[in-house]
Amino acid sequence: PDMTVTAANLWFCRVMGKTPPDIVGSNLFSLQFLSPADEQDIRGIFLRCLSGEMPHFSDRRVILQGEEREGYLWFEGYRNTEGAMLGVMGGWFDVTERKTLARELRLARDKAEQASFEKSEFLARMSHEIRTPLHAIIGILELAVKQQRQSDDPLHIAWQAADSLQGIIGDVLDFSKIEAGNIDITLQPTSLTQLLDNCAATFRLRAEEKGLELLTAISIPHSALHWLDSIRLSQVVNNLLLNAIKFTDQGQIQLRADIHYQANQPRDRVTIEIEDSGCGIPPDMYQAVLQPYVRVETAQGAPGTGLGLPISAKLVALMGGTLQLHGSESGGVSVTVALSLQRAAAVPLPEPAPVVAETAVEGESLNILVVDDLAVNLQVLALQFATSGHYVELVSSGSEALQEAEQNYYDVVLTDCQMQGMDGYTLTRHLRQHQQRHQMPPYAIVGCTANAFASERDRCLEAGMDEVLIKPLSQIALLDGIAQIWQRISSTSATGDQFAEIQALAQADSQQEQALLSTLLQGMEQDLEGIINYRDGENVSQIAHHAHRLHASFALLHYYPGMRVCLRIEKTQRFDQQTMDALVKYTAAIIRLVQQRLQYFHGEK
């Protein structure tokens, strides 16, 4: 074939810089508009189409008139009415500009994602670097203020300033996280009434300290559950209550909530309103104060960043709701949060076990292992725990903590997450492996971090921690946090089917099971009698002996509370009155459990 051009459109002519008469009749490749390599490829495609092969379609880059272009290439042979091949039709869709734009958009997106990642990393580092020393400052000042008990003391003033600084840092970091898209909304069935009551209880004392009355009117049934992010909604309500108290000098603050049921719909309309009798906001500033860093000058001159309302508004928006400001009849401000919430089905309660044994002693003194590689943090935590009644051991590295936990028993391990050498995540994984390997009763591992990002909590829970506490921690927040976590662990860790192992040993033979239970009961009664006889004396070796025997009995029945108190005696040599009382209580409880099981076999009521 001679490659003679029989027709050419205007675009091809424009690219070639020629007119149609200049091109038609010429040899296609004599026009020299392609690079030698591209010309060779296209010549091969042309010949294959001419030989009757299937049409050719491809995306490719070519050097066209000395310039690299991208396009969609097509060639197809054509025939006359008798079927004889006459030639090849071909064309080129130039997509260079579209491809270039797509590459630029991808590059811009990658740069934006990298910038967002770097910003998040920076915020995480800054959060850690700022909150860590602040934890020491606030912790020491708080303890010193409790000793002084004078509101005009310089230490009290410094503590208030540090507490204010903590709030400012929290606002700035929270807003940055929202702007970077690092806030996730996690829905769970929640009682709105319980959530709002908790928020009000948190701020009632602060309001009373200013001579203010904090009133609540919540018209939502306590049993009504809705899918919502309880942490984020609490943050919004707490922000609004804090603002109301901050800018109100006299009068009252009202927290109201109403629910509007929507017939034949799975969602309810909920409104939460917080109204104060404070200095108010000019109506023309209602929208402005929802923008970051905008503050209204007031006579109070209250400190802050101007971020509380913007953060609240953005969090409400993330939850699909709205936040609006209005003037109140008392001259203050009324803030209304409107949400559309999906109803949650009532959560069924677990079936009760046939016999429920005691699982906790009120005011229980715990064995707590505290791990932190910063000496100042260990000192602060030691002071915060000093009056708690707990037994606390301090170590300064993950490897020390692992060795200590393997040799002794601890109810709670409180570990810093970011440590040199073995960090808190690695330590947790090792501790869980040790717990499983030695069939120990469940105990609490609590992370302590200055990184307030949600991803940090996920990382901690994934490693095996039960909960995470965010620095800086006040003494109340620390002790309450530990108490709540321990209550959760201790209340869910006594198994209901406590005779499963006995039944397995008896191989489903009821007479054999009765014999095993009788032997077990006799041994426990002897151990209980021995403990009662020796607990007021000084023969600790006898108590340790009975505790060791009881530990085996408790383990056979999977009775974790008893196992824990025995481990405290065996591993840490605790023989205080409270520990002895707990051992007697748990032993008596499990004896009753076995007696009731035997009565069941004997058909007794």
Coordinates of C-alpha atoms in Angstrom, one line a residue:
P1 CA 0.0 0.0 0.0
D2 CA 1.2 3.5 -0.8
M3 CA -0.3 5.2 2.3
T4 CA -2.0 7.9 0.2
V5 CA -4.2 10.2 2.1
T6 CA -7.7 10.3 0.5
A7 CA -9.4 12.6 3.0
A8 CA -8.4 14.7 6.0
N9 CA -10.6 16.8 8.4
L10 CA -9.9 20.4 9.3
W11 CA -8.5 19.6 12.7
F12 CA -5.8 17.4 11.2
C13 CA -5.0 20.1 8.7
R14 CA -4.8 22.7 11.5
V15 CA -2.4 20.5 13.4
M16 CA -0.2 20.0 10.3
G17 CA -0.4 23.7 9.5
K18 CA -1.6 22.9 6.0
T19 CA -4.7 23.1 3.8
P20 CA -6.7 20.1 2.7
P21 CA -5.4 20.3 -0.9
D22 CA -1.8 20.2 0.5
I23 CA -2.5 17.0 2.3
V24 CA -4.9 14.9 0.2
G25 CA -3.0 12.8 -2.3
S26 CA 0.2 12.9 -0.2
N27 CA 1.8 9.9 1.4
L28 CA 0.7 9.9 5.1
F29 CA 4.2 9.5 6.4
S30 CA 5.9 11.8 4.0
L31 CA 4.2 14.6 6.0
Q32 CA 6.8 13.8 8.8
F33 CA 4.5 14.8 11.6
L34 CA 5.4 11.9 13.9
S35 CA 8.6 10.8 15.6
P36 CA 10.4 7.8 13.9
A37 CA 9.3 5.4 16.7
D38 CA 5.7 6.5 16.6
E39 CA 5.7 6.4 12.8
Q40 CA 6.9 2.8 12.9
D41 CA 4.2 1.7 15.5
I42 CA 1.4 3.4 13.6
R43 CA 2.6 1.9 10.2
G44 CA 2.4 -1.5 11.8
I45 CA -1.2 -0.8 13.1
F46 CA -2.2 0.5 9.7
L47 CA -0.9 -2.7 7.9
R48 CA -2.6 -5.0 10.3
C49 CA -6.0 -3.3 9.8
L50 CA -5.4 -3.4 6.0
S51 CA -4.9 -7.1 6.2
G52 CA -8.3 -7.6 7.8
E53 CA -7.5 -7.7 11.5
M54 CA -9.9 -6.3 14.1
P55 CA -10.2 -2.5 14.4
H56 CA -7.5 -1.0 16.7
F57 CA -8.3 1.3 19.7
S58 CA -5.7 2.5 22.2
D59 CA -4.7 5.3 24.5
R60 CA -1.1 6.4 23.8
R61 CA 1.3 9.2 23.9
V62 CA 3.0 10.4 20.7
I63 CA 5.4 13.1 19.6
L64 CA 3.3 15.2 17.3
Q65 CA 5.0 18.0 15.5
G66 CA 7.8 17.8 18.1
E67 CA 5.3 18.1 21.0
E68 CA 4.2 15.3 23.3
R69 CA 0.5 14.7 23.1
E70 CA -1.9 12.2 24.7
G71 CA -4.9 10.8 22.8
Y72 CA -7.2 8.1 21.9
L73 CA -6.1 6.4 18.7
W74 CA -8.4 4.4 16.4
F75 CA -7.9 2.6 13.0
E76 CA -10.3 0.4 11.0
G77 CA -10.1 -1.1 7.6
Y78 CA -13.0 -0.3 5.1
R79 CA -14.1 -2.4 2.1
N80 CA -16.1 -1.9 -1.1
T81 CA -19.5 -3.5 -1.8
E82 CA -17.8 -6.7 -3.0
G83 CA -15.9 -7.0 0.3
A84 CA -12.5 -6.0 -1.1
M85 CA -10.3 -4.1 1.3
L86 CA -9.9 -0.5 0.0
G87 CA -8.0 1.3 2.7
V88 CA -7.9 2.3 6.4
M89 CA -9.8 5.0 8.2
G90 CA -8.2 6.4 11.3
G91 CA -8.4 9.2 13.8
W92 CA -7.1 10.7 16.9
F93 CA -8.9 12.2 19.8
D94 CA -6.6 14.7 21.5
V95 CA -7.1 14.4 25.3
T96 CA -3.8 16.1 26.3
E97 CA -5.4 19.0 28.2
R98 CA -7.9 16.7 30.0
K99 CA -5.1 14.3 31.0
T100 CA -2.9 17.2 32.1
L101 CA -5.7 18.7 34.2
A102 CA -6.4 15.3 35.8
R103 CA -2.7 14.9 36.7
E104 CA -2.7 18.3 38.2
L105 CA -5.8 17.6 40.2
R106 CA -4.3 14.3 41.5
L107 CA -1.1 16.1 42.4
A108 CA -3.0 18.9 44.2
R109 CA -5.1 16.3 46.0
D110 CA -2.0 14.4 47.0
K111 CA -0.4 17.6 48.3
A112 CA -3.5 18.5 50.2
E113 CA -3.8 15.1 51.8
Q114 CA -0.1 15.2 52.7
A115 CA -0.5 18.7 54.1
S116 CA -3.5 17.5 56.1
F117 CA -1.6 14.5 57.4
E118 CA 1.4 16.6 58.4
K119 CA -1.0 19.1 60.1
S120 CA -2.5 16.2 62.0
E121 CA 0.9 14.8 63.0
F122 CA 2.0 18.3 64.1
L123 CA -1.2 18.8 66.2
A124 CA -0.7 15.3 67.8
R125 CA 2.9 16.2 68.6
M126 CA 1.9 19.7 69.9
S127 CA -0.9 18.2 71.9
H128 CA 1.6 15.8 73.5
E129 CA 4.3 18.3 74.1
I130 CA 2.0 20.9 75.6
R131 CA -0.3 18.7 77.6
T132 CA 2.5 16.7 79.2
P133 CA 4.2 19.5 81.1
L134 CA 0.7 21.0 81.8
H135 CA -0.3 17.8 83.4
A136 CA 2.6 18.2 85.9
I137 CA 1.8 21.9 86.5
I138 CA -1.9 21.5 87.1
G139 CA -1.5 18.3 89.1
I140 CA 1.0 19.9 91.6
L141 CA -0.9 23.2 91.8
E142 CA -4.2 21.4 92.4
L143 CA -2.7 19.4 95.3
A144 CA -1.0 22.5 96.8
V145 CA -4.3 24.5 96.5
K146 CA -6.2 21.7 98.4
Q147 CA -3.7 22.1 101.3
Q148 CA -3.8 25.9 101.3
R149 CA -7.6 26.3 101.0
Q150 CA -7.4 30.1 100.5
S151 CA -8.9 31.5 97.3
D152 CA -6.6 34.6 97.4
D153 CA -3.4 32.5 97.8
P154 CA -0.9 33.0 94.8
L155 CA -1.0 29.2 94.3
H156 CA -4.8 29.3 93.9
I157 CA -4.4 32.1 91.3
A158 CA -1.8 30.1 89.5
W159 CA -3.9 27.0 89.5
Q160 CA -6.9 29.0 88.0
A161 CA -4.6 30.4 85.3
A162 CA -3.3 26.9 84.5
D163 CA -6.9 25.5 84.4
S164 CA -7.8 28.4 82.0
L165 CA -4.8 27.6 79.9
Q166 CA -5.8 24.0 79.7
G167 CA -9.3 25.1 78.3
I168 CA -7.7 27.4 75.7
I169 CA -5.3 24.7 74.5
G170 CA -8.2 22.2 74.3
D171 CA -10.3 24.7 72.2
V172 CA -7.5 25.4 69.8
L173 CA -6.6 21.7 69.3
D174 CA -10.3 20.7 69.0
F175 CA -10.9 23.4 66.3
S176 CA -7.8 22.4 64.4
K177 CA -8.9 18.7 64.4
I178 CA -12.4 19.7 63.1
E179 CA -10.8 21.8 60.4
A180 CA -8.5 19.0 59.4
G181 CA -11.5 16.6 59.2
N182 CA -10.1 14.4 62.1
I183 CA -13.3 14.3 64.1
D184 CA -15.4 11.1 63.7
I185 CA -19.0 10.8 64.9
T186 CA -19.5 7.5 66.6
L187 CA -23.2 6.6 67.2
Q188 CA -24.3 4.4 70.1
P189 CA -27.7 3.9 71.9
T190 CA -27.8 6.7 74.5
S191 CA -30.3 8.1 77.0
L192 CA -30.5 11.8 76.4
T193 CA -31.9 12.5 79.8
Q194 CA -29.0 10.7 81.5
L195 CA -26.5 12.5 79.3
L196 CA -28.0 16.0 80.1
D197 CA -28.3 15.2 83.8
N198 CA -24.6 14.3 83.9
C199 CA -23.7 17.5 82.1
A200 CA -25.8 19.6 84.6
A201 CA -24.3 17.7 87.6
T202 CA -20.8 18.5 86.3
F203 CA -21.4 22.3 86.3
R204 CA -23.8 22.7 89.1
L205 CA -21.1 23.3 91.7
R206 CA -19.3 25.8 89.5
A207 CA -22.5 27.7 89.1
E208 CA -23.2 27.7 92.8
E209 CA -19.7 29.0 93.5
K210 CA -20.7 32.1 91.4
G211 CA -24.0 32.4 93.3
L212 CA -26.0 31.1 90.2
E213 CA -28.8 28.7 90.0
L214 CA -28.6 25.9 87.4
L215 CA -32.1 24.6 86.6
T216 CA -33.0 21.7 84.4
A217 CA -36.3 20.9 82.6
I218 CA -35.8 17.8 80.6
S219 CA -39.1 16.5 79.0
I220 CA -37.6 13.3 77.6
P221 CA -38.4 9.9 79.1
H222 CA -35.3 8.5 80.9
S223 CA -35.8 5.1 79.1
A224 CA -35.9 6.7 75.6
L225 CA -32.7 5.7 73.7
H226 CA -31.4 7.3 70.6
W227 CA -28.4 6.8 68.3
L228 CA -26.0 9.6 68.9
D229 CA -22.3 10.4 69.8
S230 CA -22.6 10.8 73.5
I231 CA -19.0 12.2 73.8
R232 CA -19.5 14.9 71.2
L233 CA -22.9 15.9 72.3
S234 CA -21.7 16.1 75.9
Q235 CA -18.8 18.3 74.7
V236 CA -21.3 20.7 73.0
V237 CA -23.6 20.9 76.1
N238 CA -20.6 21.3 78.4
N239 CA -19.2 24.1 76.2
L240 CA -22.6 25.9 76.2
L241 CA -23.0 25.5 80.0
L242 CA -19.5 26.8 80.6
N243 CA -20.1 29.8 78.4
A244 CA -23.4 30.6 80.2
I245 CA -21.7 30.4 83.6
K246 CA -18.7 32.4 82.5
F247 CA -20.8 35.3 81.2
T248 CA -23.4 35.4 83.9
D249 CA -22.8 37.2 87.2
Q250 CA -26.2 36.8 88.8
G251 CA -29.5 35.0 88.2
Q252 CA -29.8 31.6 86.7
I253 CA -29.0 29.3 83.9
Q254 CA -31.6 26.9 82.5
L255 CA -31.0 23.7 80.6
R256 CA -34.2 22.6 78.8
A257 CA -34.8 19.7 76.4
D258 CA -37.8 18.6 74.5
I259 CA -38.6 15.7 72.2
H260 CA -41.0 15.9 69.3
Y261 CA -42.1 12.4 68.2
Q262 CA -42.7 12.0 64.5
A263 CA -45.4 9.5 63.7
N264 CA -44.6 6.7 61.3
Q265 CA -40.9 7.8 61.3
P266 CA -37.9 6.2 62.9
R267 CA -36.5 9.6 63.9
D268 CA -37.4 12.1 66.6
R269 CA -36.8 15.8 66.6
V270 CA -34.9 16.9 69.8
T271 CA -34.2 20.4 70.9
I272 CA -31.8 21.3 73.7
E273 CA -31.8 24.9 74.9
I274 CA -29.4 26.6 77.3
E275 CA -30.5 30.1 78.5
D276 CA -28.6 32.4 80.8
S277 CA -29.4 35.8 82.4
G278 CA -25.9 37.2 81.6
C279 CA -24.6 40.2 79.7
G280 CA -26.1 39.0 76.4
I281 CA -24.8 39.4 72.8
P282 CA -25.9 42.1 70.4
P283 CA -28.3 40.6 67.8
D284 CA -26.1 41.7 64.9
M285 CA -23.3 39.5 66.4
Y286 CA -25.3 36.2 66.6
Q287 CA -23.8 34.9 63.3
A288 CA -20.4 36.5 63.8
V289 CA -19.7 34.7 67.1
L290 CA -20.2 31.4 65.4
Q291 CA -17.0 32.1 63.4
P292 CA -13.7 31.2 64.8
Y293 CA -11.7 33.6 67.0
V294 CA -14.6 36.2 67.1
R295 CA -15.2 37.5 70.6
V296 CA -17.7 39.9 72.0
E297 CA -16.2 42.5 74.3
T298 CA -18.0 42.4 77.7
A299 CA -17.7 44.1 81.0
Q300 CA -16.6 40.7 82.5
G301 CA -13.6 40.4 80.2
A302 CA -13.8 36.7 80.6
P303 CA -10.8 34.8 79.2
G304 CA -11.2 32.5 76.2
T305 CA -10.3 31.9 72.6
G306 CA -13.6 32.7 70.9
L307 CA -13.7 29.0 69.8
G308 CA -16.3 27.5 72.2
L309 CA -19.3 28.4 70.1
P310 CA -17.7 27.7 66.6
I311 CA -16.6 24.2 67.9
S312 CA -20.0 23.5 69.2
A313 CA -21.7 24.7 66.0
K314 CA -19.4 22.5 63.8
L315 CA -19.9 19.5 66.0
V316 CA -23.6 19.9 65.9
A317 CA -23.4 20.2 62.1
L318 CA -21.4 17.0 61.9
M319 CA -24.2 15.3 63.8
G320 CA -26.7 16.6 61.2
G321 CA -28.2 19.3 63.4
T322 CA -28.3 23.1 63.8
L323 CA -27.2 25.6 66.5
Q324 CA -28.8 29.0 66.8
L325 CA -28.5 32.0 69.1
H326 CA -31.4 34.1 70.4
G327 CA -31.9 36.8 72.9
S328 CA -33.5 35.7 76.2
E329 CA -36.2 37.4 78.2
S330 CA -33.8 38.0 81.0
G331 CA -31.4 39.9 78.8
G332 CA -29.0 37.1 78.3
V333 CA -28.5 34.6 75.5
S334 CA -30.4 31.5 74.6
V335 CA -28.7 28.8 72.5
T336 CA -30.8 26.2 70.8
V337 CA -29.4 22.9 69.4
A338 CA -31.8 21.0 67.1
L339 CA -31.1 17.4 66.2
S340 CA -33.0 14.7 64.3
L341 CA -32.1 11.5 66.1
Q342 CA -32.9 7.9 65.1
R343 CA -34.6 5.9 67.8
A344 CA -32.7 3.0 69.2
A345 CA -34.4 -0.3 70.1
A346 CA -34.5 -1.0 73.8
V347 CA -31.3 -2.9 74.7
P348 CA -32.3 -6.3 76.2
L349 CA -30.8 -7.0 79.6
P350 CA -28.7 -10.2 79.8
E351 CA -30.3 -13.2 81.4
P352 CA -29.4 -13.3 85.1
A353 CA -27.3 -16.1 86.3
P354 CA -29.1 -18.6 88.6
V355 CA -27.0 -17.4 91.5
V356 CA -25.3 -14.1 91.6
A357 CA -22.3 -13.9 94.0
E358 CA -20.8 -10.7 95.3
T359 CA -18.3 -9.2 93.0
A360 CA -16.9 -6.1 94.7
V361 CA -16.2 -4.6 98.1
E362 CA -17.2 -1.0 98.4
G363 CA -14.2 1.3 98.7
E364 CA -11.9 -1.5 97.6
S365 CA -8.2 -0.7 97.8
L366 CA -6.6 -1.7 94.5
N367 CA -3.1 -2.7 93.6
I368 CA -2.1 -0.2 90.9
L369 CA 1.0 -0.3 88.8
V370 CA 1.9 3.2 87.3
V371 CA 4.3 3.3 84.3
D372 CA 5.8 6.6 82.9
D373 CA 9.3 7.4 81.7
L374 CA 9.1 11.0 82.9
A375 CA 10.1 11.4 86.5
V376 CA 7.9 14.5 87.0
N377 CA 4.8 12.6 85.8
L378 CA 5.5 9.7 88.2
Q379 CA 5.9 12.3 91.1
V380 CA 2.6 14.0 90.3
L381 CA 0.8 10.6 90.0
A382 CA 2.3 9.4 93.2
L383 CA 1.0 12.6 95.0
Q384 CA -2.4 12.3 93.3
F385 CA -2.7 8.6 94.5
A386 CA -1.3 9.3 97.9
T387 CA -4.6 9.8 99.7
S388 CA -6.6 7.4 97.5
G389 CA -6.2 4.3 99.8
H390 CA -4.8 2.3 96.8
Y391 CA -1.5 0.5 96.9
V392 CA 0.6 2.0 94.2
E393 CA 3.9 0.9 92.6
L394 CA 5.8 3.3 90.3
V395 CA 8.1 2.1 87.5
S396 CA 9.8 4.2 84.8
S397 CA 9.9 1.9 81.7
G398 CA 7.8 -0.6 79.9
S399 CA 10.3 -3.4 80.5
E400 CA 10.3 -2.7 84.2
A401 CA 6.5 -2.8 84.2
L402 CA 6.4 -6.1 82.4
Q403 CA 8.8 -7.7 84.9
E404 CA 6.9 -6.2 87.8
A405 CA 3.5 -7.4 86.5
E406 CA 4.9 -10.9 85.9
Q407 CA 6.2 -11.2 89.4
N408 CA 3.3 -9.6 91.3
Y409 CA -0.4 -9.0 90.9
Y410 CA -2.0 -5.7 90.0
D411 CA -5.7 -4.9 89.6
V412 CA -4.9 -1.8 87.4
V413 CA -2.0 -1.0 85.2
L414 CA -1.9 2.8 84.4
T415 CA 0.7 3.3 81.6
D416 CA 1.8 6.2 79.6
C417 CA 1.4 5.5 75.9
Q418 CA 4.4 7.2 74.4
M419 CA 7.6 6.0 76.2
Q420 CA 11.1 5.4 75.1
G421 CA 12.0 1.8 74.5
M422 CA 8.9 -0.3 75.1
D423 CA 5.9 1.9 74.7
G424 CA 2.5 1.5 76.3
Y425 CA 0.9 -0.3 73.3
T426 CA 3.7 -2.9 73.2
L427 CA 3.6 -3.3 77.0
T428 CA -0.2 -3.8 76.8
R429 CA 0.1 -6.6 74.2
H430 CA 2.7 -8.4 76.4
L431 CA 0.6 -8.0 79.5
R432 CA -2.5 -9.5 77.8
Q433 CA -0.4 -12.4 76.5
H434 CA 0.9 -13.0 80.0
Q435 CA -2.7 -12.8 81.4
Q436 CA -4.0 -15.3 78.9
R437 CA -1.0 -17.7 79.2
H438 CA -1.3 -17.9 83.0
Q439 CA -5.2 -17.8 83.0
M440 CA -5.3 -14.8 85.3
P441 CA -8.5 -13.0 86.2
P442 CA -9.2 -9.9 84.0
Y443 CA -7.5 -6.8 85.2
A444 CA -7.7 -3.2 83.9
I445 CA -5.0 -1.7 81.6
V446 CA -5.5 2.1 81.3
G447 CA -3.6 4.2 78.9
C448 CA -2.6 7.8 79.8
T449 CA -1.7 10.1 76.9
A450 CA -1.5 13.7 76.0
N451 CA -2.7 13.0 72.5
A452 CA -6.4 13.8 72.4
F453 CA -7.1 12.5 68.9
A454 CA -9.8 9.9 68.4
S455 CA -7.3 7.8 66.4
E456 CA -5.1 7.5 69.6
R457 CA -8.0 6.0 71.6
D458 CA -8.6 3.5 68.8
R459 CA -4.9 2.6 68.8
C460 CA -5.0 2.0 72.6
L461 CA -8.1 -0.1 72.5
E462 CA -6.8 -2.1 69.6
A463 CA -3.6 -2.9 71.6
G464 CA -5.8 -4.3 74.4
M465 CA -6.3 -1.4 76.8
D466 CA -9.6 -1.0 78.5
E467 CA -9.8 2.8 78.5
V468 CA -7.7 5.9 77.9
L469 CA -7.3 9.0 80.1
I470 CA -6.3 12.3 78.5
K471 CA -3.7 14.5 80.2
P472 CA -3.7 16.9 81.9
L473 CA -5.5 15.0 84.7
S474 CA -6.9 16.5 87.9
Q475 CA -6.8 14.3 91.0
I476 CA -10.6 13.9 90.8
A477 CA -10.6 13.0 87.1
L478 CA -7.8 10.5 87.7
L479 CA -9.4 8.7 90.7
D480 CA -12.9 8.9 89.3
G481 CA -11.7 7.5 86.0
I482 CA -9.9 4.6 87.6
A483 CA -13.0 3.9 89.8
Q484 CA -15.3 3.8 86.8
I485 CA -13.0 1.6 84.8
W486 CA -12.5 -0.8 87.7
Q487 CA -16.2 -1.0 88.3
R488 CA -16.8 -1.9 84.7
I489 CA -14.1 -4.6 84.8
S490 CA -15.1 -6.1 88.1
S491 CA -18.8 -6.2 87.4
T492 CA -18.4 -8.0 84.1
S493 CA -15.6 -10.4 84.9
A494 CA -17.4 -13.0 87.0
T495 CA -18.7 -15.7 84.7
G496 CA -22.2 -16.9 85.0
D497 CA -21.5 -20.6 84.3
Q498 CA -19.3 -21.2 87.2
F499 CA -19.7 -24.9 87.3
A500 CA -18.8 -25.6 83.7
E501 CA -15.3 -26.9 84.6
I502 CA -16.6 -29.1 87.4
Q503 CA -19.2 -30.6 85.0
A504 CA -16.5 -31.2 82.5
L505 CA -14.3 -33.0 85.1
A506 CA -17.3 -35.1 86.1
Q507 CA -18.0 -36.0 82.5
A508 CA -21.7 -35.1 82.9
D509 CA -22.1 -37.7 85.7
S510 CA -24.2 -36.0 88.4
Q511 CA -23.0 -38.3 91.2
Q512 CA -19.4 -37.6 90.3
E513 CA -20.2 -33.8 90.2
Q514 CA -21.7 -34.0 93.7
A515 CA -18.6 -35.8 95.0
L516 CA -16.3 -33.2 93.5
L517 CA -18.4 -30.3 94.9
S518 CA -18.5 -31.9 98.3
T519 CA -14.8 -32.2 98.4
L520 CA -14.4 -28.7 97.2
L521 CA -16.9 -27.4 99.8
Q522 CA -15.1 -29.2 102.6
G523 CA -11.7 -27.7 101.6
M524 CA -13.1 -24.2 101.3
E525 CA -14.9 -24.4 104.7
Q526 CA -11.6 -25.5 106.3
D527 CA -9.8 -22.6 104.6
L528 CA -12.4 -20.1 105.7
E529 CA -12.2 -21.3 109.3
G530 CA -8.4 -21.0 109.1
I531 CA -8.5 -17.5 107.7
I532 CA -10.9 -16.4 110.5
N533 CA -8.7 -17.9 113.1
Y534 CA -5.5 -16.4 111.9
R535 CA -6.6 -13.0 110.4
D536 CA -6.3 -11.2 113.7
G537 CA -3.0 -12.8 114.5
E538 CA 0.5 -12.5 113.0
N539 CA 0.8 -15.9 111.4
V540 CA 0.9 -14.6 107.8
S541 CA 2.3 -17.8 106.5
Q542 CA -0.8 -19.7 107.4
I543 CA -3.0 -17.0 105.8
A544 CA -0.9 -17.2 102.7
H545 CA -1.3 -21.0 102.7
H546 CA -5.1 -20.8 102.9
A547 CA -5.2 -18.0 100.3
H548 CA -3.1 -20.2 97.9
R549 CA -5.5 -23.1 98.4
L550 CA -8.6 -20.8 97.9
H551 CA -7.1 -19.3 94.8
A552 CA -7.1 -22.8 93.2
S553 CA -10.8 -23.3 94.3
F554 CA -11.8 -19.9 93.0
A555 CA -10.0 -20.6 89.7
L556 CA -11.9 -23.9 89.3
L557 CA -15.1 -22.0 89.6
H558 CA -14.0 -19.0 87.5
Y559 CA -14.7 -16.7 90.4
Y560 CA -12.6 -13.7 89.5
P561 CA -13.2 -11.5 92.6
G562 CA -11.9 -14.2 94.9
M563 CA -9.0 -15.0 92.6
R564 CA -7.9 -11.3 92.7
V565 CA -7.9 -11.0 96.4
C566 CA -5.9 -14.2 96.8
L567 CA -3.4 -13.0 94.3
R568 CA -3.0 -9.7 96.3
I569 CA -2.1 -11.8 99.3
E570 CA 0.1 -14.3 97.5
K571 CA 2.0 -11.9 95.2
T572 CA 2.1 -8.7 97.2
Q573 CA 1.8 -9.9 100.8
R574 CA -1.2 -7.7 101.6
F575 CA -2.6 -8.7 105.0
D576 CA -4.5 -5.5 105.9
Q577 CA -7.9 -5.7 107.4
Q578 CA -9.7 -4.7 104.3
T579 CA -8.1 -7.5 102.3
M580 CA -8.8 -10.0 105.0
D581 CA -12.5 -8.9 105.1
A582 CA -12.7 -9.2 101.3
L583 CA -11.3 -12.7 101.4
V584 CA -13.7 -13.8 104.1
K585 CA -16.6 -12.2 102.2
Y586 CA -15.7 -13.8 98.8
T587 CA -15.0 -17.2 100.4
A588 CA -18.4 -17.2 102.2
A589 CA -20.1 -16.1 99.0
I590 CA -18.6 -19.0 96.9
I591 CA -19.4 -21.5 99.7
R592 CA -23.0 -20.5 99.5
L593 CA -22.9 -20.9 95.8
V594 CA -21.6 -24.5 96.1
Q595 CA -24.1 -25.3 98.8
Q596 CA -27.0 -24.1 96.7
R597 CA -25.7 -26.3 93.8
L598 CA -25.6 -29.3 96.1
Q599 CA -29.1 -28.5 97.4
Y600 CA -30.2 -28.5 93.7
F601 CA -29.0 -32.1 93.4
H602 CA -30.6 -33.2 96.6
G603 CA -33.9 -31.6 95.5
E604 CA -34.0 -29.3 98.5
K605 CA -35.7 -25.9 98.5

